[in-house]
Amino acid sequence: MEVFWEQLPVVLNALNVGFIQTLKLFFVTLAGALPLGLVIAFGSMASFKPLSWLARIIVWVIRGTPLMIQLLIIYYFPGLVLKNPIWGSGESGRFVAASVAFIINYACYFSEIYRGGIQGVPVGQEEAGLALGMKRSQIFFKVKLLQMVKRIVPPMSNEVITLVKDTSLARIIALQEIIFAGQSFLTGSRGIRGVVWPLFFTAFYYLIWNGIVTVLLGWLEKKLSYFQ
Amino acid sequence: MAILEAEHICKSFGKTEVLKDISFSMEQGQALSIIGSSGSGKTTLLRCLNFLETPDAGVIRVNGETLFDGKTAKKKDRNIRKKRLHFGLVFQSFNLFPQYTAIENVMLAKELLARERPDYKEKKRQLREEIRAQAEGLLKQMGLSDRMGSYPHQLSGGQCQRVAIARTLALEPDILCFDEPTSALDPELTGEVLKVMRQLAQRDMTMVIVTHEMAFARDVSDQVIFMDGGVIVEQGTPEEVLNAPKEERTRQFLARFSDR
């Protein structure tokens, strides 16, 4: 027990550092995938057929293959196959590669949610706006946008909660996120070796962070429940 | 001079001809009812008048001004918004904006229009007060003084449709179009909507009404058009068309109504 109390501050310190990397990946992914998803959504709904096919094929490929494989390909392909290591070396290089993989992957999932939200707004809303002499941009921002957001929030919550946990996949390219930090005490780190509880303990970080995310998104959903 | 003239309007969707050479005209302050079974082209005709559909051919004139001419019409019409404002359209399914209260629904389009005025910035407050006062007046006229702050989902269908009528009137259209305004309502709610429409007719609002309410059409209309298969089969006064139809098709259609 005494050993445990000695190890605890060291372990927590390392896990906190790892968790910061996890959070960075989480926020960077959201910041990139939320707008990129909208672009892909509009692409897949474009009346110009080649564009919509292209967007749909991208979504099919990305959603149809494991994120882990995508991470590996995006990280290793430029350096090992093209002999052009564009990501740079070390942790920062791994972070950039992981961010790119996560942004592309999540943008594809988000695009489908956006598409559902956009197409879910009844045509009558647009027609009413037009008949009232409104511009299409006004109809989008003043009439349809909030209705879309309301439709999007529940499926988005699901996806964001999955993202929190999916960040752990970046471990596969040795990004030093929290799983990596927890695992390091098995192989030996900071004078601690062969200890497994730090790895198990990382689950609490995900759990608490997801609790916060759930409360925030639940609050947003409630805020939007004033209309139907 | 006629306030509205439609000449030789044609419209097809793909290979289906929905409107085949429709012509009619109406005077300021008249009420024109369009009757006919579903699929006869009534709604498409209204949508053409409101520029929600572009006719393939024909001419639409309001107060002598040509708003649409199939010969010169371009695909992209920059002035289409301005043209739409000559007409108001009340939909069968209301199409109120759910995130806005009744009064906000009535004010929104007018406020957005006011922003395009060059003097909007200086007169902002005054303009908004005017728009609010007008909206309050309209809702009061619709018998909805106590529901101004309600959201559409808190209102009955009849109340929603009256808000929708107020919303359309706020833009002061020359011609107010109704697309089966009571078809989505329970019978007991139909009356309250027809009542406000009757008031509008009495105040000489120019109206085009697509409806299945034959008694109402007989009461308020100055002119009735019976459409079938994309053509006007018969038109005339309500007495002529509804009481003494000349055409066999009109008689058959009306017989189905009296059976009910």
Tab-separated table of C-alpha atoms in Angstrom:
chain	number	residue	atom	x	y	z
A	1	MET	CA	0.000	0.000	0.000
A	2	GLU	CA	2.852	2.303	0.861
A	3	VAL	CA	4.285	1.691	-2.582
A	4	PHE	CA	0.969	2.691	-4.113
A	5	TRP	CA	0.940	6.054	-2.362
A	6	GLU	CA	4.479	6.644	-3.522
A	7	GLN	CA	3.575	5.785	-7.115
A	8	LEU	CA	0.302	7.675	-7.238
A	9	PRO	CA	1.627	11.245	-7.747
A	10	VAL	CA	4.121	10.064	-10.352
A	11	VAL	CA	1.467	8.136	-12.225
A	12	LEU	CA	-1.118	10.902	-12.084
A	13	ASN	CA	1.417	13.365	-13.330
A	14	ALA	CA	2.222	11.191	-16.346
A	15	LEU	CA	-1.437	10.445	-17.023
A	16	ASN	CA	-2.319	14.149	-16.883
A	17	VAL	CA	0.353	14.910	-19.449
A	18	GLY	CA	-1.002	12.127	-21.660
A	19	PHE	CA	-4.547	13.314	-21.181
A	20	ILE	CA	-3.633	16.799	-22.332
A	21	GLN	CA	-2.456	15.246	-25.595
A	22	THR	CA	-5.744	13.318	-25.771
A	23	LEU	CA	-7.729	16.524	-25.275
A	24	LYS	CA	-5.647	18.358	-27.843
A	25	LEU	CA	-6.421	15.665	-30.394
A	26	PHE	CA	-10.103	15.790	-29.400
A	27	PHE	CA	-10.428	19.543	-29.872
A	28	VAL	CA	-8.312	19.726	-33.011
A	29	THR	CA	-10.452	16.971	-34.542
A	30	LEU	CA	-13.669	18.814	-33.709
A	31	ALA	CA	-12.308	22.130	-34.978
A	32	GLY	CA	-11.309	20.526	-38.276
A	33	ALA	CA	-14.034	17.943	-38.796
A	34	LEU	CA	-17.055	20.120	-38.000
A	35	PRO	CA	-16.448	22.566	-40.889
A	36	LEU	CA	-14.924	19.950	-43.234
A	37	GLY	CA	-17.971	17.742	-42.657
A	38	LEU	CA	-20.216	20.562	-43.820
A	39	VAL	CA	-18.160	20.935	-46.993
A	40	ILE	CA	-18.426	17.195	-47.682
A	41	ALA	CA	-22.158	17.281	-46.923
A	42	PHE	CA	-22.741	20.058	-49.454
A	43	GLY	CA	-20.484	18.178	-51.870
A	44	SER	CA	-22.545	15.017	-51.600
A	45	MET	CA	-25.753	17.017	-52.151
A	46	ALA	CA	-24.366	18.980	-55.113
A	47	SER	CA	-26.373	18.871	-58.302
A	48	PHE	CA	-23.070	18.554	-60.214
A	49	LYS	CA	-22.955	14.746	-60.356
A	50	PRO	CA	-19.168	14.109	-60.472
A	51	LEU	CA	-18.759	16.182	-57.302
A	52	SER	CA	-21.492	14.378	-55.435
A	53	TRP	CA	-20.135	11.005	-56.542
A	54	LEU	CA	-16.652	11.960	-55.418
A	55	ALA	CA	-17.927	13.042	-52.001
A	56	ARG	CA	-19.977	9.872	-51.643
A	57	ILE	CA	-17.061	7.647	-52.602
A	58	ILE	CA	-14.812	9.350	-50.062
A	59	VAL	CA	-17.445	8.880	-47.362
A	60	TRP	CA	-17.905	5.245	-48.365
A	61	VAL	CA	-14.176	4.484	-48.201
A	62	ILE	CA	-13.558	6.316	-44.940
A	63	ARG	CA	-16.598	4.927	-43.177
A	64	GLY	CA	-16.009	1.500	-44.648
A	65	THR	CA	-12.490	1.011	-43.295
A	66	PRO	CA	-11.156	0.996	-39.726
A	67	LEU	CA	-9.844	4.253	-38.331
A	68	MET	CA	-6.812	2.357	-37.075
A	69	ILE	CA	-5.817	1.372	-40.612
A	70	GLN	CA	-6.372	4.946	-41.770
A	71	LEU	CA	-4.078	6.181	-39.006
A	72	LEU	CA	-1.357	3.731	-39.998
A	73	ILE	CA	-1.626	4.523	-43.698
A	74	ILE	CA	-1.668	8.270	-43.218
A	75	TYR	CA	1.275	8.167	-40.839
A	76	TYR	CA	3.509	5.653	-42.596
A	77	PHE	CA	2.592	5.899	-46.281
A	78	PRO	CA	4.363	9.195	-47.080
A	79	GLY	CA	7.605	8.193	-45.352
A	80	LEU	CA	7.838	4.470	-46.084
A	81	VAL	CA	6.332	4.262	-49.553
A	82	LEU	CA	6.807	7.714	-51.052
A	83	LYS	CA	10.103	8.253	-49.225
A	84	ASN	CA	8.838	11.692	-48.357
A	85	PRO	CA	8.204	11.936	-44.611
A	86	ILE	CA	5.899	14.962	-44.701
A	87	TRP	CA	4.773	14.663	-41.080
A	88	GLY	CA	8.099	15.525	-39.518
A	89	SER	CA	9.715	13.547	-36.791
A	90	GLY	CA	8.875	12.938	-33.154
A	91	GLU	CA	5.734	13.575	-31.179
A	92	SER	CA	4.729	16.704	-33.110
A	93	GLY	CA	4.875	14.783	-36.396
A	94	ARG	CA	2.762	11.997	-34.958
A	95	PHE	CA	0.275	14.531	-33.649
A	96	VAL	CA	-0.135	16.199	-37.033
A	97	ALA	CA	-0.603	12.838	-38.764
A	98	ALA	CA	-3.088	11.677	-36.136
A	99	SER	CA	-5.013	14.956	-36.422
A	100	VAL	CA	-5.257	14.637	-40.197
A	101	ALA	CA	-6.514	11.060	-39.942
A	102	PHE	CA	-9.060	11.911	-37.259
A	103	ILE	CA	-10.301	15.038	-39.037
A	104	ILE	CA	-10.881	13.200	-42.316
A	105	ASN	CA	-12.523	10.258	-40.585
A	106	TYR	CA	-14.817	12.304	-38.400
A	107	ALA	CA	-15.656	14.789	-41.154
A	108	CYS	CA	-17.132	11.893	-43.131
A	109	TYR	CA	-19.327	10.786	-40.245
A	110	PHE	CA	-20.340	14.381	-39.517
A	111	SER	CA	-21.165	14.977	-43.188
A	112	GLU	CA	-23.803	12.265	-43.096
A	113	ILE	CA	-25.297	13.765	-39.946
A	114	TYR	CA	-25.351	17.221	-41.538
A	115	ARG	CA	-26.941	15.807	-44.668
A	116	GLY	CA	-29.694	14.241	-42.611
A	117	GLY	CA	-30.193	17.515	-40.742
A	118	ILE	CA	-30.299	19.623	-43.878
A	119	GLN	CA	-32.600	17.303	-45.789
A	120	GLY	CA	-34.772	16.850	-42.716
A	121	VAL	CA	-35.971	20.454	-42.754
A	122	PRO	CA	-39.295	20.413	-44.624
A	123	VAL	CA	-39.284	21.933	-48.120
A	124	GLY	CA	-42.206	24.086	-46.986
A	125	GLN	CA	-39.861	26.171	-44.840
A	126	GLU	CA	-37.822	27.213	-47.859
A	127	GLU	CA	-40.960	27.815	-49.927
A	128	ALA	CA	-42.561	29.925	-47.206
A	129	GLY	CA	-39.405	32.028	-47.038
A	130	LEU	CA	-39.319	32.445	-50.817
A	131	ALA	CA	-42.998	33.367	-50.967
A	132	LEU	CA	-42.260	36.017	-48.313
A	133	GLY	CA	-39.609	37.534	-50.566
A	134	MET	CA	-36.649	36.382	-48.496
A	135	LYS	CA	-33.226	35.767	-50.012
A	136	ARG	CA	-31.931	32.212	-50.037
A	137	SER	CA	-29.120	33.190	-47.675
A	138	GLN	CA	-31.635	34.741	-45.285
A	139	ILE	CA	-33.746	31.601	-45.419
A	140	PHE	CA	-30.701	29.502	-44.622
A	141	PHE	CA	-29.453	31.559	-41.686
A	142	LYS	CA	-32.715	32.878	-40.264
A	143	VAL	CA	-35.045	29.949	-40.847
A	144	LYS	CA	-33.322	26.660	-41.574
A	145	LEU	CA	-30.050	26.761	-39.651
A	146	LEU	CA	-31.487	26.503	-36.150
A	147	GLN	CA	-33.866	23.748	-37.218
A	148	MET	CA	-30.904	21.848	-38.624
A	149	VAL	CA	-28.862	22.332	-35.475
A	150	LYS	CA	-31.750	21.014	-33.427
A	151	ARG	CA	-31.947	17.911	-35.612
A	152	ILE	CA	-28.202	17.420	-35.574
A	153	VAL	CA	-27.480	17.676	-31.852
A	154	PRO	CA	-28.621	14.196	-30.721
A	155	PRO	CA	-26.736	12.189	-33.387
A	156	MET	CA	-23.782	14.563	-33.011
A	157	SER	CA	-23.634	13.880	-29.271
A	158	ASN	CA	-23.282	10.224	-30.037
A	159	GLU	CA	-20.437	10.845	-32.434
A	160	VAL	CA	-18.597	13.230	-30.104
A	161	ILE	CA	-18.746	10.732	-27.252
A	162	THR	CA	-17.308	8.097	-29.581
A	163	LEU	CA	-14.567	10.544	-30.569
A	164	VAL	CA	-13.479	10.949	-26.941
A	165	LYS	CA	-12.789	7.219	-26.782
A	166	ASP	CA	-11.506	6.876	-30.352
A	167	THR	CA	-8.611	9.236	-29.606
A	168	SER	CA	-7.047	6.224	-27.868
A	169	LEU	CA	-6.513	4.650	-31.303
A	170	ALA	CA	-3.714	7.161	-31.873
A	171	ARG	CA	-1.719	4.898	-29.572
A	172	ILE	CA	-1.115	2.721	-32.649
A	173	ILE	CA	1.304	5.283	-34.082
A	174	ALA	CA	2.816	5.833	-30.628
A	175	LEU	CA	1.198	9.199	-30.040
A	176	GLN	CA	1.802	9.829	-26.363
A	177	GLU	CA	-1.778	10.197	-25.308
A	178	ILE	CA	-3.174	8.851	-22.081
A	179	ILE	CA	-3.250	5.139	-22.990
A	180	PHE	CA	0.368	5.396	-24.032
A	181	ALA	CA	1.167	7.066	-20.700
A	182	GLY	CA	-0.680	4.408	-18.712
A	183	GLN	CA	0.944	1.565	-20.597
A	184	SER	CA	4.415	2.950	-20.090
A	185	PHE	CA	4.346	1.869	-16.441
A	186	LEU	CA	4.125	-1.750	-17.563
A	187	THR	CA	7.302	-1.613	-19.591
A	188	GLY	CA	8.977	0.805	-17.256
A	189	SER	CA	8.900	4.551	-16.902
A	190	ARG	CA	9.964	7.062	-14.268
A	191	GLY	CA	11.318	4.266	-12.074
A	192	ILE	CA	8.080	2.290	-12.092
A	193	ARG	CA	7.868	-1.091	-13.850
A	194	GLY	CA	5.420	-3.941	-14.221
A	195	VAL	CA	2.502	-1.982	-12.768
A	196	VAL	CA	-0.797	-2.398	-14.580
A	197	TRP	CA	-3.246	-0.248	-12.617
A	198	PRO	CA	-2.267	3.041	-14.280
A	199	LEU	CA	-3.430	1.614	-17.620
A	200	PHE	CA	-6.761	0.555	-16.138
A	201	PHE	CA	-7.033	3.851	-14.316
A	202	THR	CA	-7.058	5.801	-17.615
A	203	ALA	CA	-10.670	4.648	-18.034
A	204	PHE	CA	-11.696	7.137	-15.349
A	205	TYR	CA	-10.328	10.018	-17.404
A	206	TYR	CA	-12.474	9.035	-20.387
A	207	LEU	CA	-15.457	8.469	-18.164
A	208	ILE	CA	-15.235	11.858	-16.493
A	209	TRP	CA	-14.556	13.709	-19.734
A	210	ASN	CA	-17.488	12.002	-21.393
A	211	GLY	CA	-19.616	12.938	-18.394
A	212	ILE	CA	-18.769	16.584	-18.990
A	213	VAL	CA	-19.432	16.285	-22.738
A	214	THR	CA	-22.769	14.554	-22.103
A	215	VAL	CA	-23.901	17.261	-19.693
A	216	LEU	CA	-22.901	20.055	-22.092
A	217	LEU	CA	-24.612	18.512	-25.096
A	218	GLY	CA	-27.647	17.621	-23.017
A	219	TRP	CA	-27.858	21.257	-21.971
A	220	LEU	CA	-27.682	22.340	-25.615
A	221	GLU	CA	-30.398	19.865	-26.546
A	222	LYS	CA	-32.593	21.206	-23.776
A	223	LYS	CA	-31.922	24.789	-24.851
A	224	LEU	CA	-33.268	23.896	-28.288
A	225	SER	CA	-36.356	22.138	-27.014
A	226	TYR	CA	-38.384	25.355	-26.831
A	227	PHE	CA	-39.642	24.690	-30.352
A	228	GLN	CA	-40.635	21.599	-32.270
B	1	MET	CA	-57.821	47.570	-65.684
B	2	ALA	CA	-57.373	44.049	-64.469
B	3	ILE	CA	-55.109	43.658	-61.437
B	4	LEU	CA	-54.045	40.198	-62.550
B	5	GLU	CA	-53.874	38.779	-66.023
B	6	ALA	CA	-52.569	35.305	-66.748
B	7	GLU	CA	-52.361	34.348	-70.382
B	8	HIS	CA	-51.639	30.980	-71.943
B	9	ILE	CA	-49.771	29.584	-68.941
B	10	CYS	CA	-48.230	26.176	-69.653
B	11	LYS	CA	-46.236	24.019	-67.298
B	12	SER	CA	-44.910	20.470	-67.572
B	13	PHE	CA	-43.004	18.328	-65.135
B	14	GLY	CA	-40.990	15.995	-67.294
B	15	LYS	CA	-43.501	14.557	-69.736
B	16	THR	CA	-46.532	15.344	-67.620
B	17	GLU	CA	-48.369	18.415	-68.763
B	18	VAL	CA	-49.793	19.922	-65.598
B	19	LEU	CA	-51.042	23.229	-66.978
B	20	LYS	CA	-52.267	23.455	-70.569
B	21	ASP	CA	-52.851	26.962	-71.792
B	22	ILE	CA	-54.434	28.568	-68.725
B	23	SER	CA	-55.811	32.099	-69.133
B	24	PHE	CA	-57.828	34.201	-66.743
B	25	SER	CA	-57.952	37.697	-65.349
B	26	MET	CA	-59.377	39.375	-62.278
B	27	GLU	CA	-60.184	42.858	-61.057
B	28	GLN	CA	-58.928	44.662	-57.971
B	29	GLY	CA	-60.839	43.581	-54.864
B	30	GLN	CA	-62.235	40.421	-56.401
B	31	ALA	CA	-62.126	36.962	-54.928
B	32	LEU	CA	-61.454	34.156	-57.370
B	33	SER	CA	-61.959	30.555	-56.316
B	34	ILE	CA	-60.313	27.696	-58.149
B	35	ILE	CA	-61.938	24.309	-57.678
B	36	GLY	CA	-61.194	20.901	-59.087
B	37	SER	CA	-60.041	17.463	-58.046
B	38	SER	CA	-56.486	16.774	-56.927
B	39	GLY	CA	-54.042	16.615	-59.774
B	40	SER	CA	-56.024	19.076	-61.832
B	41	GLY	CA	-53.207	21.668	-61.669
B	42	LYS	CA	-54.743	24.150	-59.213
B	43	THR	CA	-51.819	24.185	-56.837
B	44	THR	CA	-49.273	24.345	-59.651
B	45	LEU	CA	-51.086	27.372	-61.018
B	46	LEU	CA	-50.823	29.145	-57.658
B	47	ARG	CA	-47.175	28.201	-57.377
B	48	CYS	CA	-46.545	29.664	-60.825
B	49	LEU	CA	-48.166	32.925	-59.774
B	50	ASN	CA	-45.877	33.040	-56.747
B	51	PHE	CA	-42.823	32.132	-58.825
B	52	LEU	CA	-42.204	28.977	-56.835
B	53	GLU	CA	-42.469	27.287	-60.225
B	54	THR	CA	-41.464	28.861	-63.490
B	55	PRO	CA	-44.056	28.431	-66.228
B	56	ASP	CA	-42.785	27.011	-69.531
B	57	ALA	CA	-44.791	29.548	-71.463
B	58	GLY	CA	-47.311	32.308	-70.973
B	59	VAL	CA	-47.552	35.795	-69.573
B	60	ILE	CA	-48.317	37.041	-66.063
B	61	ARG	CA	-49.220	40.697	-65.626
B	62	VAL	CA	-50.023	42.563	-62.420
B	63	ASN	CA	-51.507	46.055	-62.733
B	64	GLY	CA	-50.439	46.057	-66.355
B	65	GLU	CA	-46.816	45.347	-65.505
B	66	THR	CA	-45.473	42.186	-67.136
B	67	LEU	CA	-43.859	40.111	-64.403
B	68	PHE	CA	-43.333	37.034	-66.492
B	69	ASP	CA	-43.195	36.385	-70.176
B	70	GLY	CA	-42.250	32.898	-71.340
B	71	LYS	CA	-40.667	34.332	-74.482
B	72	THR	CA	-38.162	36.526	-72.700
B	73	ALA	CA	-37.816	34.741	-69.362
B	74	LYS	CA	-34.303	33.826	-68.328
B	75	LYS	CA	-33.364	30.982	-66.036
B	76	LYS	CA	-31.968	33.300	-63.390
B	77	ASP	CA	-34.154	36.258	-62.663
B	78	ARG	CA	-32.549	38.769	-60.348
B	79	ASN	CA	-35.785	40.588	-59.727
B	80	ILE	CA	-37.722	37.502	-58.810
B	81	ARG	CA	-37.874	38.437	-55.109
B	82	LYS	CA	-39.420	41.775	-55.933
B	83	LYS	CA	-41.923	40.095	-58.220
B	84	ARG	CA	-42.897	37.578	-55.600
B	85	LEU	CA	-43.844	40.412	-53.278
B	86	HIS	CA	-46.812	41.249	-55.503
B	87	PHE	CA	-48.284	37.955	-54.340
B	88	GLY	CA	-48.765	36.412	-50.938
B	89	LEU	CA	-49.179	32.683	-50.480
B	90	VAL	CA	-50.908	30.861	-47.656
B	91	PHE	CA	-49.995	27.180	-47.645
B	92	GLN	CA	-52.093	24.156	-46.865
B	93	SER	CA	-49.551	23.062	-44.240
B	94	PHE	CA	-49.060	26.589	-42.796
B	95	ASN	CA	-45.241	26.369	-43.004
B	96	LEU	CA	-44.778	28.621	-40.002
B	97	PHE	CA	-41.222	28.960	-38.756
B	98	PRO	CA	-41.209	26.763	-35.634
B	99	GLN	CA	-38.414	28.553	-33.787
B	100	TYR	CA	-40.214	31.893	-33.816
B	101	THR	CA	-43.249	33.029	-31.852
B	102	ALA	CA	-46.445	34.017	-33.634
B	103	ILE	CA	-45.515	37.688	-33.715
B	104	GLU	CA	-41.924	36.965	-34.742
B	105	ASN	CA	-43.248	34.878	-37.623
B	106	VAL	CA	-45.297	37.854	-38.774
B	107	MET	CA	-42.408	40.323	-38.368
B	108	LEU	CA	-39.442	38.363	-39.752
B	109	ALA	CA	-39.712	38.891	-43.506
B	110	LYS	CA	-40.659	42.532	-43.141
B	111	GLU	CA	-37.715	43.163	-40.823
B	112	LEU	CA	-35.316	41.525	-43.236
B	113	LEU	CA	-36.764	43.649	-46.024
B	114	ALA	CA	-36.388	46.814	-43.928
B	115	ARG	CA	-32.682	46.078	-43.535
B	116	GLU	CA	-32.247	46.628	-47.242
B	117	ARG	CA	-33.431	50.221	-46.940
B	118	PRO	CA	-30.651	52.791	-47.189
B	119	ASP	CA	-31.969	54.645	-44.137
B	120	TYR	CA	-32.275	51.482	-42.000
B	121	LYS	CA	-29.376	52.303	-39.689
B	122	GLU	CA	-30.639	55.745	-38.728
B	123	LYS	CA	-34.262	54.734	-38.390
B	124	LYS	CA	-33.731	51.227	-37.045
B	125	ARG	CA	-35.683	51.661	-33.840
B	126	GLN	CA	-38.573	53.508	-35.448
B	127	LEU	CA	-38.844	50.973	-38.272
B	128	ARG	CA	-38.864	48.040	-35.895
B	129	GLU	CA	-41.541	49.641	-33.791
B	130	GLU	CA	-43.661	50.207	-36.869
B	131	ILE	CA	-43.211	46.600	-37.938
B	132	ARG	CA	-44.118	45.351	-34.464
B	133	ALA	CA	-47.184	47.584	-34.300
B	134	GLN	CA	-48.312	46.364	-37.692
B	135	ALA	CA	-47.811	42.728	-36.671
B	136	GLU	CA	-49.765	43.245	-33.464
B	137	GLY	CA	-52.575	44.848	-35.429
B	138	LEU	CA	-52.696	41.958	-37.886
B	139	LEU	CA	-52.724	39.287	-35.202
B	140	LYS	CA	-55.447	41.177	-33.399
B	141	GLN	CA	-57.431	41.258	-36.604
B	142	MET	CA	-56.982	37.479	-36.791
B	143	GLY	CA	-58.328	37.174	-33.243
B	144	LEU	CA	-54.971	36.157	-31.822
B	145	SER	CA	-54.136	39.055	-29.468
B	146	ASP	CA	-53.563	36.632	-26.604
B	147	ARG	CA	-51.357	34.224	-28.569
B	148	MET	CA	-48.706	36.592	-29.922
B	149	GLY	CA	-45.921	35.093	-27.821
B	150	SER	CA	-46.855	31.469	-28.506
B	151	TYR	CA	-44.720	29.161	-30.587
B	152	PRO	CA	-46.382	27.333	-33.487
B	153	HIS	CA	-46.368	23.983	-31.664
B	154	GLN	CA	-48.380	25.584	-28.867
B	155	LEU	CA	-51.111	26.675	-31.287
B	156	SER	CA	-53.983	24.746	-32.837
B	157	GLY	CA	-54.021	24.222	-36.586
B	158	GLY	CA	-56.609	26.942	-37.038
B	159	GLN	CA	-54.554	29.392	-35.010
B	160	CYS	CA	-51.416	28.469	-36.980
B	161	GLN	CA	-53.179	29.135	-40.251
B	162	ARG	CA	-54.385	32.514	-38.998
B	163	VAL	CA	-50.816	33.412	-37.994
B	164	ALA	CA	-49.731	32.346	-41.478
B	165	ILE	CA	-52.366	34.639	-43.021
B	166	ALA	CA	-51.165	37.534	-40.833
B	167	ARG	CA	-47.577	36.763	-41.829
B	168	THR	CA	-48.504	37.006	-45.496
B	169	LEU	CA	-50.569	40.170	-45.034
B	170	ALA	CA	-47.647	41.878	-43.270
B	171	LEU	CA	-45.931	42.274	-46.629
B	172	GLU	CA	-49.034	43.957	-48.097
B	173	PRO	CA	-49.259	41.873	-51.257
B	174	ASP	CA	-51.444	43.032	-54.146
B	175	ILE	CA	-52.933	39.582	-54.467
B	176	LEU	CA	-53.302	37.040	-51.696
B	177	CYS	CA	-53.264	33.384	-52.727
B	178	PHE	CA	-54.572	30.519	-50.629
B	179	ASP	CA	-53.613	26.933	-51.370
B	180	GLU	CA	-56.307	24.776	-49.771
B	181	PRO	CA	-55.957	26.720	-46.514
B	182	THR	CA	-58.347	24.512	-44.552
B	183	SER	CA	-57.524	21.078	-45.984
B	184	ALA	CA	-55.120	20.224	-43.151
B	185	LEU	CA	-57.579	21.278	-40.443
B	186	ASP	CA	-60.133	19.436	-38.363
B	187	PRO	CA	-63.648	20.385	-39.433
B	188	GLU	CA	-64.245	22.330	-36.222
B	189	LEU	CA	-61.168	24.481	-36.870
B	190	THR	CA	-62.046	25.169	-40.482
B	191	GLY	CA	-64.670	27.732	-39.541
B	192	GLU	CA	-62.328	30.120	-37.763
B	193	VAL	CA	-60.021	30.281	-40.779
B	194	LEU	CA	-62.873	30.731	-43.252
B	195	LYS	CA	-64.221	33.507	-41.026
B	196	VAL	CA	-61.064	35.616	-41.313
B	197	MET	CA	-60.904	34.931	-45.036
B	198	ARG	CA	-64.488	36.134	-45.335
B	199	GLN	CA	-63.521	39.326	-43.499
B	200	LEU	CA	-60.659	39.862	-45.916
B	201	ALA	CA	-62.998	39.412	-48.865
B	202	GLN	CA	-65.408	41.930	-47.370
B	203	ARG	CA	-62.552	44.398	-47.058
B	204	ASP	CA	-61.912	43.934	-50.773
B	205	MET	CA	-58.653	42.098	-50.517
B	206	THR	CA	-57.847	40.641	-53.929
B	207	MET	CA	-57.720	36.901	-53.392
B	208	VAL	CA	-57.126	33.720	-55.368
B	209	ILE	CA	-58.385	30.743	-53.391
B	210	VAL	CA	-57.799	27.107	-54.207
B	211	THR	CA	-60.379	25.311	-52.127
B	212	HIS	CA	-62.630	22.320	-51.648
B	213	GLU	CA	-65.066	24.347	-49.507
B	214	MET	CA	-67.853	24.745	-52.062
B	215	ALA	CA	-70.225	26.638	-49.777
B	216	PHE	CA	-67.479	29.069	-48.917
B	217	ALA	CA	-66.499	29.508	-52.569
B	218	ARG	CA	-70.148	30.222	-53.410
B	219	ASP	CA	-70.376	32.845	-50.648
B	220	VAL	CA	-67.233	34.875	-51.077
B	221	SER	CA	-66.207	34.513	-54.695
B	222	ASP	CA	-66.828	36.933	-57.488
B	223	GLN	CA	-65.500	34.388	-59.942
B	224	VAL	CA	-65.093	30.622	-59.895
B	225	ILE	CA	-62.816	28.545	-62.084
B	226	PHE	CA	-63.229	24.792	-62.405
B	227	MET	CA	-60.054	23.042	-63.492
B	228	ASP	CA	-59.615	19.479	-64.659
B	229	GLY	CA	-56.642	17.796	-66.271
B	230	GLY	CA	-54.655	21.020	-66.487
B	231	VAL	CA	-57.260	23.053	-68.337
B	232	ILE	CA	-59.946	25.498	-67.274
B	233	VAL	CA	-63.154	23.634	-67.994
B	234	GLU	CA	-65.516	26.339	-66.911
B	235	GLN	CA	-65.336	29.805	-65.429
B	236	GLY	CA	-67.864	32.381	-64.421
B	237	THR	CA	-69.771	33.694	-61.440
B	238	PRO	CA	-70.394	31.278	-58.554
B	239	GLU	CA	-74.026	31.015	-59.634
B	240	GLU	CA	-73.030	30.035	-63.147
B	241	VAL	CA	-70.336	27.523	-62.276
B	242	LEU	CA	-71.581	26.075	-59.001
B	243	ASN	CA	-75.355	26.286	-59.378
B	244	ALA	CA	-75.842	25.897	-63.097
B	245	PRO	CA	-72.726	24.305	-64.602
B	246	LYS	CA	-72.768	23.992	-68.355
B	247	GLU	CA	-70.109	21.340	-68.669
B	248	GLU	CA	-70.632	17.682	-67.922
B	249	ARG	CA	-67.261	17.406	-66.138
B	250	THR	CA	-68.158	20.241	-63.778
B	251	ARG	CA	-71.480	18.576	-62.992
B	252	GLN	CA	-69.767	15.282	-62.218
B	253	PHE	CA	-67.265	16.959	-59.957
B	254	LEU	CA	-69.910	18.903	-58.055
B	255	ALA	CA	-72.118	15.823	-57.749
B	256	ARG	CA	-69.370	14.106	-55.809
B	257	PHE	CA	-69.415	16.977	-53.323
B	258	SER	CA	-73.151	17.033	-52.801
B	259	ASP	CA	-73.061	13.273	-52.151
B	260	ARG	CA	-70.999	13.799	-49.037
